[in-house]
Short mmCIF file of N, CA and C in Angstrom, two decimals:
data_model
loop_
_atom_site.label_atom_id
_atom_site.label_comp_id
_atom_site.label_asym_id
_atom_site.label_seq_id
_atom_site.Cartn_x
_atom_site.Cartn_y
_atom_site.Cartn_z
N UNK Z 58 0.84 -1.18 0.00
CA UNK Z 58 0.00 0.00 0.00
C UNK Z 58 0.88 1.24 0.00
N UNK Z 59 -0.35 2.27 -0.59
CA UNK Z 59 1.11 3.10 -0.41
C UNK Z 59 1.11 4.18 0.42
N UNK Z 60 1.64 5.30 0.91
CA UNK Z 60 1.31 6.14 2.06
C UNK Z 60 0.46 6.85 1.77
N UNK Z 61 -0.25 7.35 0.76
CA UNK Z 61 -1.17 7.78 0.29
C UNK Z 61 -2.06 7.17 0.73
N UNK Z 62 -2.56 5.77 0.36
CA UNK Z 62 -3.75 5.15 0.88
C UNK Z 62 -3.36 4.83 2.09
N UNK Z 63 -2.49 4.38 3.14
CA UNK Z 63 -2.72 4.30 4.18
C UNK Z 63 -3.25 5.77 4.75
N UNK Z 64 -2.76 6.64 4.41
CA UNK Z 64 -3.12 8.20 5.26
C UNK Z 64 -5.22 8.14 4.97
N UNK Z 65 -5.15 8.21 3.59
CA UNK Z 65 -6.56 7.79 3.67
C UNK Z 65 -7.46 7.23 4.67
N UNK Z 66 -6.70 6.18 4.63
CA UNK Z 66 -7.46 4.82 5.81
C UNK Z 66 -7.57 5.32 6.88
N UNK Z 67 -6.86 5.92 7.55
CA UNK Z 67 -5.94 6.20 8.60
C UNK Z 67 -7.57 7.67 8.98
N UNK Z 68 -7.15 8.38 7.81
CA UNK Z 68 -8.28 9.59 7.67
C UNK Z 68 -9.48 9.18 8.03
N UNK Z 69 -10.43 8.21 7.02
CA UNK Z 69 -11.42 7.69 7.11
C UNK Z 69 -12.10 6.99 8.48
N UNK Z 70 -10.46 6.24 8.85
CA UNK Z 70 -11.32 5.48 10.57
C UNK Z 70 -11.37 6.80 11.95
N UNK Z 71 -10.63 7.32 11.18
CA UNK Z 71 -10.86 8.52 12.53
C UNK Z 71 -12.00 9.51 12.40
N UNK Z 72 -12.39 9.84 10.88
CA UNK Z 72 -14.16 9.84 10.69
C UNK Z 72 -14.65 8.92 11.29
N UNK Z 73 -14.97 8.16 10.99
CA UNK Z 73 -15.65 6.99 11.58
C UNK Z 73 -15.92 6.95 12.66
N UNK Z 74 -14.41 7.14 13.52
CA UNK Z 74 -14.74 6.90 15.04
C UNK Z 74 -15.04 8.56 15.47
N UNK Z 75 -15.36 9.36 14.96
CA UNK Z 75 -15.58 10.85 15.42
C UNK Z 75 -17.15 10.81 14.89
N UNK Z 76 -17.58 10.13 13.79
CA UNK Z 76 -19.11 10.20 13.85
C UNK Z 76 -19.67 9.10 14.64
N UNK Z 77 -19.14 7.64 14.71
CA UNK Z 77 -19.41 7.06 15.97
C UNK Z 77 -19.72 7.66 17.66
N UNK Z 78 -18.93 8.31 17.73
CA UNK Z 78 -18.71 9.10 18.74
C UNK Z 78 -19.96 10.13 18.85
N UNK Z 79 -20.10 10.56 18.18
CA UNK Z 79 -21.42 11.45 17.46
C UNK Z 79 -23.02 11.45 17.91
N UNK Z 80 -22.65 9.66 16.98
CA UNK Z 80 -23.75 8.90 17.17
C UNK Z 80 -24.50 8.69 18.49
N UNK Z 81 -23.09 7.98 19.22
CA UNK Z 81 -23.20 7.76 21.34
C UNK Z 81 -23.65 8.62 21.25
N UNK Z 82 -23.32 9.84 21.42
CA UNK Z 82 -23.58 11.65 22.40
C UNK Z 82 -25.33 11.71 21.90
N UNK Z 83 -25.64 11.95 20.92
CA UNK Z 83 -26.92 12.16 20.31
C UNK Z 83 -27.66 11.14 21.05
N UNK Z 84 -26.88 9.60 20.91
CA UNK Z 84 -28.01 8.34 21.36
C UNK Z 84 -28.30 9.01 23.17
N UNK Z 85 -27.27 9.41 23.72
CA UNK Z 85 -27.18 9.57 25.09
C UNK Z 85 -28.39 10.76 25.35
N UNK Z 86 -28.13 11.72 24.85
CA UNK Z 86 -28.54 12.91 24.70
C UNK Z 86 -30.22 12.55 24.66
N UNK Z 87 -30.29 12.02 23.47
CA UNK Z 87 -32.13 11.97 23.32
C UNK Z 87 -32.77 10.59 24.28
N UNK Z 88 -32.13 9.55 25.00
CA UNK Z 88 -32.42 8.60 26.40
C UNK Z 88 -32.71 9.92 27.49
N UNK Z 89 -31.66 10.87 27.67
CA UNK Z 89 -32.06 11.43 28.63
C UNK Z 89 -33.08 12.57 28.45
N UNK Z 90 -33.37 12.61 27.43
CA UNK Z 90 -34.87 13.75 26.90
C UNK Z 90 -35.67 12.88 27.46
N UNK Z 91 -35.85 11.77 26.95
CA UNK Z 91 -37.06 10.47 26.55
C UNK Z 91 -36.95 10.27 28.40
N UNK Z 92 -36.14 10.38 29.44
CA UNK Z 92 -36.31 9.89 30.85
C UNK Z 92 -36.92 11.02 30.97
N UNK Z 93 -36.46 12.33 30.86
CA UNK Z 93 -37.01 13.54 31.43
C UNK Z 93 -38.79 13.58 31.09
N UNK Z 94 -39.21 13.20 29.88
CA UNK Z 94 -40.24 13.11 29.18
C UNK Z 94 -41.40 12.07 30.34
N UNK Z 95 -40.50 11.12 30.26
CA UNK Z 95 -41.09 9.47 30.70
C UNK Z 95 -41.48 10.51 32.39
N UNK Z 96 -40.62 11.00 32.90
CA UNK Z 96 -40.54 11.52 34.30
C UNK Z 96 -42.11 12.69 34.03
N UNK Z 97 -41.77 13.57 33.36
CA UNK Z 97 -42.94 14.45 33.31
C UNK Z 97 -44.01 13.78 33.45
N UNK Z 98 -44.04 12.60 32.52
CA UNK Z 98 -45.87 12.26 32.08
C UNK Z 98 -46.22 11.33 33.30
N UNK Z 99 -44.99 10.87 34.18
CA UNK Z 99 -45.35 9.99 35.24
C UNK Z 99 -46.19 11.76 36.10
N UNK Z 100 -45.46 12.16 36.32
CA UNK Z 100 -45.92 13.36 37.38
C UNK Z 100 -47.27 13.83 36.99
N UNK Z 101 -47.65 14.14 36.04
CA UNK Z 101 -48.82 14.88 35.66
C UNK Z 101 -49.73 13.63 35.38
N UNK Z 102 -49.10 12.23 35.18
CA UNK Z 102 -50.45 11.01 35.87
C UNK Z 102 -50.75 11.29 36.98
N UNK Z 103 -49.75 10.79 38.07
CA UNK Z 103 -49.95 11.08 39.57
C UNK Z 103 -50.60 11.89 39.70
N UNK Z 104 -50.38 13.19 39.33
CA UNK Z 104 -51.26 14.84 39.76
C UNK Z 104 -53.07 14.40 39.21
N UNK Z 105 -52.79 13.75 37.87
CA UNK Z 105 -54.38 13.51 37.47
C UNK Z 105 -55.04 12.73 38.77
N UNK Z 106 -54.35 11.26 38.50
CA UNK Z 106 -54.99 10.33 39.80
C UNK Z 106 -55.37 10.88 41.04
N UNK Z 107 -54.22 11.90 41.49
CA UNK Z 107 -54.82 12.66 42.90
C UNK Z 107 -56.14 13.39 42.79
N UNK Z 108 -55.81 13.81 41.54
CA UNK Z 108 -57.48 14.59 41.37
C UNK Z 108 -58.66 14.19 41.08
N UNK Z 109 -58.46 12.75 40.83
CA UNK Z 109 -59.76 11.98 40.73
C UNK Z 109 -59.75 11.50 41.97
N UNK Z 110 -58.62 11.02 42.63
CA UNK Z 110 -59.18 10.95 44.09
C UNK Z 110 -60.02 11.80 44.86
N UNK Z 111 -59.53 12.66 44.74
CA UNK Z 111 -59.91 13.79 45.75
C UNK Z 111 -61.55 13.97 45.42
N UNK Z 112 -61.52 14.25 44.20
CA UNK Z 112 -62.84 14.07 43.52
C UNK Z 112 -64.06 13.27 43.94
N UNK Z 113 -63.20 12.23 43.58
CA UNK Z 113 -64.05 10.85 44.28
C UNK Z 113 -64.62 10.78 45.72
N UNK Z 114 -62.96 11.29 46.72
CA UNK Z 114 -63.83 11.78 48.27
C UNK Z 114 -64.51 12.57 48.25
N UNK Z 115 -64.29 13.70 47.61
CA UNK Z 115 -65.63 14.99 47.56
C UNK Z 115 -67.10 14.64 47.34
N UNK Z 116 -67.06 14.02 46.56
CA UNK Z 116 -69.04 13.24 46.04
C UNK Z 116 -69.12 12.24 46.83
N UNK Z 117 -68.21 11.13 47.91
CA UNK Z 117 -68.68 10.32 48.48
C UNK Z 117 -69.09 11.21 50.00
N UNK Z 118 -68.13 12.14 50.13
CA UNK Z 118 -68.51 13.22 51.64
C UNK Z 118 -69.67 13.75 51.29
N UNK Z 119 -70.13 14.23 50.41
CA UNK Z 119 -71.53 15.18 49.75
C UNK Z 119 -72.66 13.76 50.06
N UNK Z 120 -72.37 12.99 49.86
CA UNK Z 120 -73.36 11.85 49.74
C UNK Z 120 -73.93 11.28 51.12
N UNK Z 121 -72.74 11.15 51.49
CA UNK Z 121 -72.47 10.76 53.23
C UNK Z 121 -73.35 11.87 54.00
N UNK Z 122 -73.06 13.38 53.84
CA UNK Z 122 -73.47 14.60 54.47
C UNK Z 122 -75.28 14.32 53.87
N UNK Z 123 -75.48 14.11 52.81
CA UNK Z 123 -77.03 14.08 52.36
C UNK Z 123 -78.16 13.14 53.02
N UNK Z 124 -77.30 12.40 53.32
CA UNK Z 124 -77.67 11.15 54.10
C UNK Z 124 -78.00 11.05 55.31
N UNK Z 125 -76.63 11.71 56.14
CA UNK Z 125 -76.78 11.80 57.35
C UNK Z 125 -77.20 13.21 57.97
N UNK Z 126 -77.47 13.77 57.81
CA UNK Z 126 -78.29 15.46 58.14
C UNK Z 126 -79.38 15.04 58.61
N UNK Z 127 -80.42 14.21 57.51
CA UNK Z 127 -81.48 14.26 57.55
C UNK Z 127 -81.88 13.34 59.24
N UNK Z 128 -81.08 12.16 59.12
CA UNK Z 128 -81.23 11.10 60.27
C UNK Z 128 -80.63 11.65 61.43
N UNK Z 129 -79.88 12.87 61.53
CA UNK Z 129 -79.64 13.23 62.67
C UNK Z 129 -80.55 14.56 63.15
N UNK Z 130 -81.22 15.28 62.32
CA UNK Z 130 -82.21 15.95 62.56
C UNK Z 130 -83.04 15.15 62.96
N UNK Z 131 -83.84 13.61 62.09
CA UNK Z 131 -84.84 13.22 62.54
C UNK Z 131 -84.43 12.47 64.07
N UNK Z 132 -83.52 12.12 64.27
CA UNK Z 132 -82.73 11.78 65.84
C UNK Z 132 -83.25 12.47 66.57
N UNK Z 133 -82.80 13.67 66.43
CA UNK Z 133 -82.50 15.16 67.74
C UNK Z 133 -84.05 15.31 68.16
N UNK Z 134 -84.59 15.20 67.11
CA UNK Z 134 -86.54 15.25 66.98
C UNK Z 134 -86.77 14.52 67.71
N UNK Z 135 -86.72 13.09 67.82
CA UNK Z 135 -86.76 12.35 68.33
C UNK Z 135 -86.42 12.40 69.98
N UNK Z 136 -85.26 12.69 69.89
CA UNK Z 136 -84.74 12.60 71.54
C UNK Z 136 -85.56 13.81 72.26
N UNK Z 137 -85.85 14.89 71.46
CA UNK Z 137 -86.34 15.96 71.92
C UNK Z 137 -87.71 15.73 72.39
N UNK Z 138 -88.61 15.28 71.75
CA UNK Z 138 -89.61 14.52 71.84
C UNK Z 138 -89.56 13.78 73.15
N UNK Z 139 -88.76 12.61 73.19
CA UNK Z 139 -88.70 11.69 74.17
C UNK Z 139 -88.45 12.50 75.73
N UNK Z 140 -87.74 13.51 75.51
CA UNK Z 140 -87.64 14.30 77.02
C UNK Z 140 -88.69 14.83 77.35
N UNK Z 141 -89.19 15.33 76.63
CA UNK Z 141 -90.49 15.89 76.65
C UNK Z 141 -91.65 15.13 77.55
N UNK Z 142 -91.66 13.22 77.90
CA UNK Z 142 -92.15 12.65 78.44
C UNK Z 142 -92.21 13.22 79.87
N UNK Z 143 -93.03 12.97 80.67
CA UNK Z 143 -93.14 13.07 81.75
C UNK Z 143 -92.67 11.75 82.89
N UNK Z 144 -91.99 11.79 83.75
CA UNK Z 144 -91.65 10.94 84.72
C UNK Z 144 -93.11 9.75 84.60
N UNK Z 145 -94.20 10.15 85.13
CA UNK Z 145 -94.91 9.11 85.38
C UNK Z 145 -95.22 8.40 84.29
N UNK Z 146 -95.77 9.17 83.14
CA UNK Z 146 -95.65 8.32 81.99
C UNK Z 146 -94.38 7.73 81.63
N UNK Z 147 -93.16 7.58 81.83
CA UNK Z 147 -91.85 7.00 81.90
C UNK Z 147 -92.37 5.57 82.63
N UNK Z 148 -92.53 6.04 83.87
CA UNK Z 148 -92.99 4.40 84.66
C UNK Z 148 -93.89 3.32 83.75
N UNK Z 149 -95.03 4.55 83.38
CA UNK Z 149 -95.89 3.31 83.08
C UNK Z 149 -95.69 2.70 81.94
N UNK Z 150 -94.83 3.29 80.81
CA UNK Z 150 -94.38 2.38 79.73
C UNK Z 150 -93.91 1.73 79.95
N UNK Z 151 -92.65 1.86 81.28
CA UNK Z 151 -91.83 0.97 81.49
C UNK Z 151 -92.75 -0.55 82.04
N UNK Z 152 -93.72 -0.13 83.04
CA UNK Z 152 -94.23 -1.08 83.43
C UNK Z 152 -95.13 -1.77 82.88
N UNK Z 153 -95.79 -1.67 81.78
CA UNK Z 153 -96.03 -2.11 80.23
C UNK Z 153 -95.22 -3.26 79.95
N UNK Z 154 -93.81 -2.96 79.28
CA UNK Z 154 -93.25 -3.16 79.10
C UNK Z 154 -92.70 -4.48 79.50
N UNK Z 155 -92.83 -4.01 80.77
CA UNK Z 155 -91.99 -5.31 81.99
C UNK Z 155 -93.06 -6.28 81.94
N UNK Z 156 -94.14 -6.07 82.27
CA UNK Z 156 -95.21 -6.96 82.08
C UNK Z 156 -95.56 -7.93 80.63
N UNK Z 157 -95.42 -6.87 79.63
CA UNK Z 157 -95.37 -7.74 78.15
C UNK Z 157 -94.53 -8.39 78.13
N UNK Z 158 -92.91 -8.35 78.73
CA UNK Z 158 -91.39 -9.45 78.04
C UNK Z 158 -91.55 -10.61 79.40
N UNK Z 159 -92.64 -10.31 80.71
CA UNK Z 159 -92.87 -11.50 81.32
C UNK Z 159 -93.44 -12.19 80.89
N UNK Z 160 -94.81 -11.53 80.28
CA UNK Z 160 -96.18 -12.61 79.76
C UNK Z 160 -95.63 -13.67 78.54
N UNK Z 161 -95.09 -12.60 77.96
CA UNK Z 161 -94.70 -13.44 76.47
C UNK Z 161 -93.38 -14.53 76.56
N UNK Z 162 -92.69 -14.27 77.47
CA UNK Z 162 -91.12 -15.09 77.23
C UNK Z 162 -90.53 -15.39 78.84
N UNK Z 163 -91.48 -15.05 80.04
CA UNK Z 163 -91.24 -14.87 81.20
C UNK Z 163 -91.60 -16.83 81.32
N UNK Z 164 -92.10 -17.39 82.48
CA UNK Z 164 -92.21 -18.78 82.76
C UNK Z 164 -93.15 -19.36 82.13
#
């Protein structure tokens, strides 16, 4: 060969290994876009999911609150009512009472 074509050769693989080289940096370069990317769209899932959570507790608390208002008003009514009894009428239900769970289930 002659020094001519070896210098060539010589030229050519060190292209080679300088666009090889190239190649890595770019390949490296756009993995770490594509993680940064992969990283974003994880975060702004998470952020969605939280917000359907949250969501989700919000209409099950609204539901819960619709529910229970009403049964604790009709409660309070209730208890309010019940104080309202008088002592002696207290006895005599009670003694009602005592008398019916003997007759029925007593000896």
């Amino acid at each position: 060969m002659s020094v001519d074509a070896i210098q060539q050769l010589a030229k050519a693989e060190e292209q080679a290994d300088e666009m090889l080289n190239e190649v890595k940096e770019q390949a490296r370069k756009d993995q770490q876009e594509s993680d940064k990317r992969i990283a974003r769209f994880q975060e702004e899932q998470d952020e969605n999911e939280e917000k359907r959570k949250q969501e989700i507790r919000e209409k099950f608390d609204e539901e819960f609150r619709s529910i229970k208002e009403p049964l604790f008003d009709q409660t309070q009514k209730d208890v309010e009512q019940l104080q309202t009894i008088s002592p002696e009428m207290r006895e005599k239900a009670l003694g009602i009472i005592i008398n019916k769970v003997v007759n029925e289930y007593g000896n």
